[in-house]
Short mmCIF file of C-alpha atoms in Angstrom, two decimals:
data_model
loop_
_atom_site.label_atom_id
_atom_site.label_comp_id
_atom_site.label_asym_id
_atom_site.label_seq_id
_atom_site.Cartn_x
_atom_site.Cartn_y
_atom_site.Cartn_z
CA UNK A 1 113.91 59.23 -112.57
CA UNK A 2 113.62 62.69 -114.57
CA UNK A 3 110.41 63.47 -116.15
CA UNK A 4 110.40 63.10 -119.99
CA UNK A 5 109.82 66.16 -121.84
CA UNK A 6 107.21 66.51 -124.99
CA UNK A 7 110.26 66.62 -127.37
CA UNK A 8 110.78 62.71 -126.39
CA UNK A 9 107.32 61.75 -126.96
CA UNK A 10 107.89 60.07 -130.34
CA UNK A 11 105.74 57.00 -129.94
CA UNK A 12 102.36 56.63 -131.42
CA UNK A 13 99.52 56.24 -128.66
CA UNK A 14 98.31 52.81 -127.70
CA UNK A 15 94.88 51.83 -127.91
CA UNK A 16 94.66 52.13 -124.19
CA UNK A 17 95.84 55.53 -124.05
CA UNK A 18 93.24 56.68 -126.80
CA UNK A 19 90.56 54.89 -124.75
CA UNK A 20 91.45 56.52 -121.39
CA UNK A 21 91.51 59.98 -123.25
CA UNK A 22 87.96 59.27 -124.61
CA UNK A 23 86.74 58.48 -121.25
CA UNK A 24 88.02 61.59 -119.97
CA UNK A 25 86.26 63.50 -122.67
CA UNK A 26 89.84 64.30 -124.54
CA UNK A 27 88.77 64.08 -128.24
CA UNK A 28 89.55 66.28 -131.10
CA UNK A 29 86.95 69.07 -131.33
CA UNK A 30 86.49 72.10 -133.75
CA UNK A 31 84.30 75.03 -132.71
CA UNK A 32 84.69 76.58 -135.96
CA UNK A 33 83.65 73.29 -137.74
CA UNK A 34 80.46 73.17 -135.72
CA UNK A 35 79.68 76.65 -136.11
CA UNK A 36 80.05 76.28 -139.92
CA UNK A 37 77.96 73.48 -140.23
CA UNK A 38 75.00 75.15 -137.98
CA UNK A 39 75.05 78.38 -140.16
CA UNK A 40 75.01 76.46 -143.37
CA UNK A 41 72.23 74.09 -142.24
CA UNK A 42 70.22 77.01 -140.90
CA UNK A 43 70.53 79.00 -144.09
CA UNK A 44 70.02 76.02 -146.24
CA UNK A 45 66.93 75.41 -144.39
CA UNK A 46 65.58 79.04 -144.70
CA UNK A 47 66.30 79.14 -148.22
CA UNK A 48 64.70 75.80 -149.34
CA UNK A 49 61.45 76.62 -147.38
CA UNK A 50 61.60 80.36 -148.54
CA UNK A 51 58.12 80.37 -149.89
CA UNK A 52 56.50 78.70 -146.77
CA UNK A 53 58.46 80.75 -144.41
CA UNK A 54 57.13 83.73 -146.17
CA UNK A 55 53.68 82.50 -145.92
CA UNK A 56 53.98 81.75 -142.17
CA UNK A 57 55.43 85.19 -141.51
CA UNK A 58 52.69 86.86 -143.34
CA UNK A 59 50.10 84.81 -141.43
CA UNK A 60 51.65 86.16 -138.16
CA UNK A 61 51.67 89.95 -139.36
CA UNK A 62 48.17 89.52 -140.41
CA UNK A 63 47.12 88.13 -137.15
CA UNK A 64 47.97 91.66 -135.57
CA UNK A 65 45.63 93.55 -138.04
CA UNK A 66 42.82 91.44 -138.99
CA UNK A 67 40.02 92.04 -136.22
CA UNK A 68 36.30 92.65 -136.41
CA UNK A 69 34.14 94.27 -133.78
CA UNK A 70 32.97 90.99 -132.38
CA UNK A 71 36.65 89.65 -131.89
CA UNK A 72 37.88 92.90 -130.38
CA UNK A 73 35.07 92.82 -127.32
CA UNK A 74 35.77 88.94 -126.83
CA UNK A 75 37.63 87.70 -123.76
CA UNK A 76 38.96 84.90 -125.89
CA UNK A 77 40.67 87.14 -128.50
CA UNK A 78 44.22 87.08 -126.92
CA UNK A 79 44.51 83.50 -126.28
CA UNK A 80 43.20 82.53 -129.69
CA UNK A 81 45.63 85.03 -131.28
CA UNK A 82 48.35 83.97 -129.06
CA UNK A 83 47.84 80.36 -129.92
CA UNK A 84 47.71 80.65 -133.66
CA UNK A 85 50.91 83.06 -133.58
CA UNK A 86 52.49 80.16 -131.72
CA UNK A 87 51.56 77.56 -134.33
CA UNK A 88 52.63 79.70 -137.18
CA UNK A 89 56.10 80.68 -135.35
CA UNK A 90 56.72 76.82 -134.71
CA UNK A 91 55.87 76.02 -138.39
CA UNK A 92 58.16 78.85 -139.70
CA UNK A 93 61.33 77.95 -137.29
CA UNK A 94 60.80 74.33 -137.19
CA UNK A 95 62.57 73.27 -139.88
CA UNK A 96 65.72 75.70 -138.87
CA UNK A 97 65.73 74.37 -135.66
CA UNK A 98 65.75 70.65 -136.84
CA UNK A 99 68.55 71.39 -139.41
CA UNK A 100 70.87 73.43 -136.88
CA UNK A 101 70.01 70.36 -134.19
CA UNK A 102 71.35 67.78 -136.85
CA UNK A 103 74.19 70.24 -137.73
CA UNK A 104 75.35 70.27 -134.07
CA UNK A 105 75.94 66.51 -133.86
CA UNK A 106 77.50 66.32 -137.34
CA UNK A 107 80.94 68.02 -136.40
CA UNK A 108 81.61 65.45 -133.43
CA UNK A 109 80.84 62.74 -135.73
CA UNK A 110 83.12 63.78 -138.44
CA UNK A 111 86.17 64.37 -136.00
CA UNK A 112 86.09 62.18 -132.91
CA UNK A 113 82.63 60.56 -132.68
CA UNK A 114 79.86 61.29 -130.33
CA UNK A 115 80.65 60.10 -126.56
CA UNK A 116 79.72 60.92 -123.11
CA UNK A 117 82.10 61.32 -120.56
CA UNK A 118 81.41 61.56 -116.86
CA UNK A 119 84.73 62.65 -115.99
CA UNK A 120 84.57 65.68 -118.03
CA UNK A 121 81.49 66.80 -116.24
CA UNK A 122 82.99 66.45 -112.69
CA UNK A 123 84.11 69.93 -111.28
CA UNK A 124 87.61 70.82 -111.20
CA UNK A 125 88.17 73.49 -108.87
CA UNK A 126 91.89 74.30 -109.88
CA UNK A 127 90.48 75.81 -113.01
CA UNK A 128 89.01 78.59 -110.75
CA UNK A 129 92.52 79.55 -109.79
CA UNK A 130 93.27 83.23 -111.26
CA UNK A 131 97.01 82.74 -111.41
CA UNK A 132 96.84 79.49 -113.53
CA UNK A 133 94.11 81.07 -115.82
CA UNK A 134 96.13 84.03 -116.31
CA UNK A 135 99.27 81.86 -117.22
CA UNK A 136 96.90 79.88 -119.95
CA UNK A 137 95.98 82.96 -121.34
CA UNK A 138 99.85 83.93 -122.18
CA UNK A 139 100.75 80.26 -122.86
CA UNK A 140 101.21 79.27 -126.45
CA UNK A 141 97.93 77.57 -126.91
CA UNK A 142 96.24 80.82 -125.85
CA UNK A 143 98.18 82.92 -128.13
CA UNK A 144 97.30 80.41 -131.05
CA UNK A 145 93.76 80.62 -130.31
CA UNK A 146 93.93 84.59 -129.97
CA UNK A 147 95.81 84.49 -133.46
CA UNK A 148 93.06 82.32 -134.96
CA UNK A 149 90.27 84.62 -133.68
CA UNK A 150 91.90 87.81 -135.07
CA UNK A 151 92.52 85.85 -138.47
CA UNK A 152 88.91 84.54 -138.67
CA UNK A 153 87.68 88.17 -137.97
CA UNK A 154 89.90 89.96 -140.68
CA UNK A 155 89.07 87.04 -143.07
CA UNK A 156 85.28 87.13 -142.59
CA UNK A 157 84.90 90.55 -142.23
CA UNK A 158 86.97 91.42 -145.44
CA UNK A 159 85.12 88.95 -147.60
CA UNK A 160 81.81 90.25 -146.39
CA UNK A 161 82.88 94.04 -147.12
CA UNK A 162 83.89 93.04 -150.38
CA UNK A 163 80.62 91.24 -151.24
CA UNK A 164 78.55 93.94 -149.92
CA UNK A 165 80.62 96.35 -152.11
CA UNK A 166 79.88 94.16 -155.10
CA UNK A 167 76.07 93.83 -154.21
CA UNK A 168 75.68 97.66 -153.70
CA UNK A 169 73.72 98.25 -156.82
CA UNK A 170 71.41 95.72 -155.85
CA UNK A 171 70.80 96.88 -152.37
CA UNK A 172 69.96 100.38 -153.46
CA UNK A 173 67.58 99.03 -155.91
CA UNK A 174 65.71 97.36 -153.15
CA UNK A 175 63.87 100.52 -152.12
CA UNK A 176 62.85 101.76 -155.62
CA UNK A 177 60.49 99.05 -156.55
CA UNK A 178 57.51 97.61 -155.18
CA UNK A 179 57.56 96.51 -151.45
CA UNK A 180 56.87 93.11 -151.92
CA UNK A 181 59.83 92.75 -154.57
CA UNK A 182 62.05 94.82 -152.30
CA UNK A 183 61.39 92.45 -149.42
CA UNK A 184 62.04 89.27 -151.66
CA UNK A 185 65.25 91.11 -153.04
CA UNK A 186 66.43 91.94 -149.60
CA UNK A 187 65.81 88.28 -148.46
CA UNK A 188 67.88 86.96 -151.46
CA UNK A 189 70.52 89.40 -150.69
CA UNK A 190 70.76 88.13 -146.94
CA UNK A 191 70.83 84.63 -148.01
CA UNK A 192 73.54 85.12 -150.30
CA UNK A 193 75.41 86.93 -147.59
CA UNK A 194 74.82 84.44 -144.97
CA UNK A 195 75.90 81.57 -147.49
CA UNK A 196 79.13 83.51 -147.86
CA UNK A 197 79.55 83.88 -144.35
CA UNK A 198 78.89 79.79 -143.92
CA UNK A 199 81.20 79.24 -146.65
CA UNK A 200 84.04 81.20 -145.15
CA UNK A 201 83.26 79.67 -141.56
CA UNK A 202 83.27 76.09 -143.45
CA UNK A 203 86.79 76.84 -144.91
CA UNK A 204 88.22 78.03 -141.75
CA UNK A 205 86.30 75.03 -139.71
CA UNK A 206 87.96 72.56 -141.97
CA UNK A 207 91.44 74.12 -141.82
CA UNK A 208 90.82 74.27 -137.84
CA UNK A 209 89.58 70.39 -137.77
CA UNK A 210 92.71 69.23 -139.55
CA UNK A 211 94.82 71.28 -137.08
CA UNK A 212 92.80 69.88 -133.90
CA UNK A 213 93.21 66.04 -135.07
CA UNK A 214 97.17 66.95 -135.50
CA UNK A 215 97.20 68.85 -132.04
CA UNK A 216 95.26 65.88 -130.34
CA UNK A 217 97.40 63.08 -131.84
CA UNK A 218 100.56 65.13 -130.92
CA UNK A 219 99.37 65.43 -127.15
CA UNK A 220 98.49 61.81 -127.06
CA UNK A 221 101.91 60.67 -128.29
CA UNK A 222 103.96 58.30 -125.53
CA UNK A 223 107.44 57.99 -124.73
CA UNK A 224 109.36 54.86 -124.77
CA UNK A 225 109.17 54.60 -121.13
CA UNK A 226 105.44 54.92 -120.97
CA UNK A 227 105.16 52.46 -123.49
CA UNK A 228 107.29 50.09 -121.47
CA UNK A 229 105.32 50.74 -118.36
CA UNK A 230 102.03 50.30 -120.05
CA UNK A 231 102.98 46.96 -121.56
CA UNK A 232 103.99 45.95 -117.96
CA UNK A 233 100.44 46.91 -116.60
CA UNK A 234 98.59 45.17 -119.26
CA UNK A 235 100.76 42.23 -119.94
CA UNK A 236 102.51 41.58 -116.64
CA UNK A 237 105.89 41.79 -115.48
CA UNK A 238 108.16 39.79 -118.01
CA UNK A 239 110.33 38.51 -114.92
CA UNK A 240 107.08 37.44 -113.19
CA UNK A 241 105.87 35.79 -116.26
CA UNK A 242 109.29 33.97 -116.84
CA UNK A 243 109.01 32.82 -113.20
CA UNK A 244 105.47 31.40 -113.65
CA UNK A 245 106.48 29.49 -116.96
CA UNK A 246 109.47 28.08 -115.15
CA UNK A 247 106.98 26.70 -112.36
CA UNK A 248 104.69 25.52 -115.01
CA UNK A 249 107.45 23.61 -116.70
CA UNK A 250 108.75 22.33 -113.54
CA UNK A 251 105.18 20.97 -112.60
CA UNK A 252 104.70 19.41 -116.19
CA UNK A 253 108.06 17.87 -115.83
CA UNK A 254 107.31 16.34 -112.36
CA UNK A 255 103.88 15.04 -113.73
CA UNK A 256 105.55 13.55 -116.59
CA UNK A 257 108.26 11.90 -114.58
CA UNK A 258 105.37 10.13 -112.46
CA UNK A 259 103.73 8.90 -115.40
CA UNK A 260 106.77 7.40 -117.06
CA UNK A 261 106.80 4.07 -115.18
CA UNK A 262 103.65 3.25 -116.97
CA UNK A 263 105.31 3.39 -120.35
CA UNK A 264 105.77 0.41 -122.55
CA UNK A 265 108.59 1.81 -124.37
CA UNK A 266 111.07 4.23 -124.68
CA UNK A 267 112.14 5.57 -128.27
CA UNK A 268 115.41 6.94 -128.36
CA UNK A 269 118.03 8.72 -130.41
CA UNK A 270 120.93 7.23 -128.76
CA UNK A 271 121.66 10.43 -126.71
CA UNK A 272 119.68 13.45 -127.75
CA UNK A 273 115.94 12.38 -127.97
CA UNK A 274 113.80 10.11 -125.70
CA UNK A 275 109.88 9.62 -126.23
CA UNK A 276 108.08 7.33 -123.73
CA UNK A 277 104.90 5.63 -125.25
CA UNK A 278 102.06 3.59 -123.91
CA UNK A 279 99.65 1.54 -125.64
CA UNK A 280 96.24 0.51 -123.63
CA UNK A 281 94.75 -2.17 -126.02
CA UNK A 282 91.75 -2.28 -123.30
CA UNK A 283 90.80 1.43 -123.87
CA UNK A 284 91.43 1.22 -127.60
CA UNK A 285 92.80 4.23 -129.62
CA UNK A 286 96.37 4.78 -130.63
CA UNK A 287 99.38 4.76 -128.44
CA UNK A 288 100.03 7.81 -126.53
CA UNK A 289 103.07 10.01 -125.70
CA UNK A 290 103.81 9.77 -121.70
CA UNK A 291 107.07 11.69 -121.48
CA UNK A 292 109.68 13.06 -123.95
CA UNK A 293 112.74 15.23 -123.86
CA UNK A 294 116.10 16.17 -125.49
CA UNK A 295 119.42 16.31 -124.17
CA UNK A 296 119.53 16.20 -120.31
CA UNK A 297 115.82 15.66 -119.98
CA UNK A 298 116.09 12.64 -122.44
CA UNK A 299 119.24 11.37 -120.30
CA UNK A 300 116.78 11.66 -117.25
CA UNK A 301 114.14 9.64 -118.92
CA UNK A 302 116.45 6.91 -120.11
CA UNK A 303 117.63 6.55 -116.47
CA UNK A 304 114.27 6.37 -114.97
CA UNK A 305 113.31 3.83 -117.77
CA UNK A 306 116.14 1.85 -116.89
CA UNK A 307 115.41 1.82 -113.13
CA UNK A 308 111.80 0.40 -114.03
CA UNK A 309 113.09 -1.95 -116.77
CA UNK A 310 111.21 -0.21 -119.54
CA UNK A 311 112.57 -1.39 -122.84
CA UNK A 312 114.83 1.24 -124.79
CA UNK A 313 114.55 1.06 -128.45
CA UNK A 314 116.96 2.94 -130.75
CA UNK A 315 115.11 4.15 -133.83
CA UNK A 316 116.38 7.80 -134.36
CA UNK A 317 114.06 9.08 -137.24
CA UNK A 318 110.97 7.81 -135.27
CA UNK A 319 112.01 9.35 -132.09
CA UNK A 320 112.81 12.77 -133.67
CA UNK A 321 109.31 12.37 -135.51
CA UNK A 322 107.51 11.49 -132.29
CA UNK A 323 109.05 14.53 -130.46
CA UNK A 324 108.34 16.95 -133.22
CA UNK A 325 104.56 15.91 -133.90
CA UNK A 326 103.09 14.69 -130.64
CA UNK A 327 102.54 16.73 -127.50
CA UNK A 328 102.42 15.03 -124.08
CA UNK A 329 99.35 13.02 -123.28
CA UNK A 330 98.47 12.88 -126.95
CA UNK A 331 97.81 10.00 -129.18
CA UNK A 332 100.55 9.59 -132.05
CA UNK A 333 99.34 10.97 -135.57
CA UNK A 334 98.12 8.16 -137.95
CA UNK A 335 101.16 8.63 -140.23
CA UNK A 336 103.33 7.12 -137.47
CA UNK A 337 101.01 3.98 -136.71
CA UNK A 338 102.87 1.43 -138.79
CA UNK A 339 106.37 2.43 -137.38
CA UNK A 340 105.31 2.49 -133.75
CA UNK A 341 103.35 -0.77 -134.48
CA UNK A 342 106.66 -2.21 -135.24
CA UNK A 343 108.41 -1.00 -132.35
CA UNK A 344 105.54 -2.52 -130.03
CA UNK A 345 105.76 -5.50 -131.68
CA UNK A 346 109.46 -6.05 -131.11
CA UNK A 347 108.86 -5.06 -127.50
CA UNK A 348 106.32 -7.81 -127.31
CA UNK A 349 108.58 -10.22 -128.93
CA UNK A 350 111.46 -9.22 -126.65
CA UNK A 351 109.36 -10.02 -123.55
CA UNK A 352 108.31 -13.40 -124.79
CA UNK A 353 111.97 -14.21 -125.71
CA UNK A 354 113.28 -13.23 -122.39
CA UNK A 355 110.51 -15.34 -120.58
CA UNK A 356 111.27 -18.52 -122.66
CA UNK A 357 114.94 -18.01 -122.90
CA UNK A 358 114.95 -17.67 -126.62
CA UNK A 359 117.28 -15.68 -128.51
CA UNK A 360 116.23 -11.78 -128.67
CA UNK A 361 114.51 -10.67 -131.86
CA UNK A 362 116.59 -8.16 -133.94
CA UNK A 363 115.68 -4.51 -133.35
CA UNK A 364 113.26 -2.73 -135.94
CA UNK A 365 114.38 -0.23 -138.48
CA UNK A 366 111.14 1.50 -138.83
CA UNK A 367 111.03 4.09 -141.76
CA UNK A 368 109.75 7.63 -141.29
CA UNK A 369 108.49 10.28 -143.58
CA UNK A 370 111.02 12.92 -143.39
CA UNK A 371 108.40 15.63 -143.49
CA UNK A 372 107.29 14.59 -140.07
CA UNK A 373 110.76 15.24 -138.47
CA UNK A 374 109.92 19.00 -138.63
CA UNK A 375 113.02 20.85 -137.51
CA UNK A 376 114.86 17.95 -136.48
CA UNK A 377 115.41 16.34 -140.05
CA UNK A 378 119.44 16.49 -139.46
#
């Protein structure tokens, strides 16, 4: 069979296909969205903790200038200063690091969820083939990624250039006042520029995330033949399943015919339905269905019953009701107790009449609720 092209992959992916893709690490991912969230989280952490960050930065700066004579000649000075600087630096960057770490896991959760794939970590030496790598560069996906990168560069660069031009007056003012106010104003401008950069990245990341989800769904689509093959693998070959059902039915029919000689009566609908019943008063409970069938199987039940001298009682509504409501080996429902009791009483009277040479009793005409006939009302 010829290999089907991507244009023929019109069917939505099955759960099995998506699960296998996830196991291989093939889930929608957007590096642009991840980068945008990391930038926004870092900038937000810096701006929200601005006064505290300034205090820690000032403390680190002061450690390099605040010495006395005794400290300068102390052997413990380098270790003490280094330890204090590390503590201040950790306090300065810990909120930013924590925020960016959480943002790193946010993008995968928003798209395909966090998962670990051992298959994705396995080395694939075919990726080192320079010819295949060159082909990927000039492939459609590579060209799309190149166009996206150029578009991002132009968009972000243009927006930042416009923003800096708009803030030109504020930038010039940072060097005209006091040093502290200039530093504060410069930090504020950097924060606004970073927020603008993060917002543009978020816009691009959102668009890229939608595209990645669309592209992943498109790549996971299946052909009709793939769906049929997967159905055969998961559910089994239909021909084999049909053969198994035939064998099971044959075994069930054989067991049914073996049980049939133990029946007390066979209720028939002259030629179409036949249901064999047995009532064991020693065990209690209701009568059970030993065998049942329609058409050809019903004829076989009648023949076996005649060969074992089992009484045949014609009661068409009751035969259809028993066939519709009771499975093999099960007790009859309570709604049929009265009708079946009339048939069993007739069988008992018939045996007594034959034993004593009396006139056979008239056959019963049990009434049955039409709702119990199921699909066999007519």
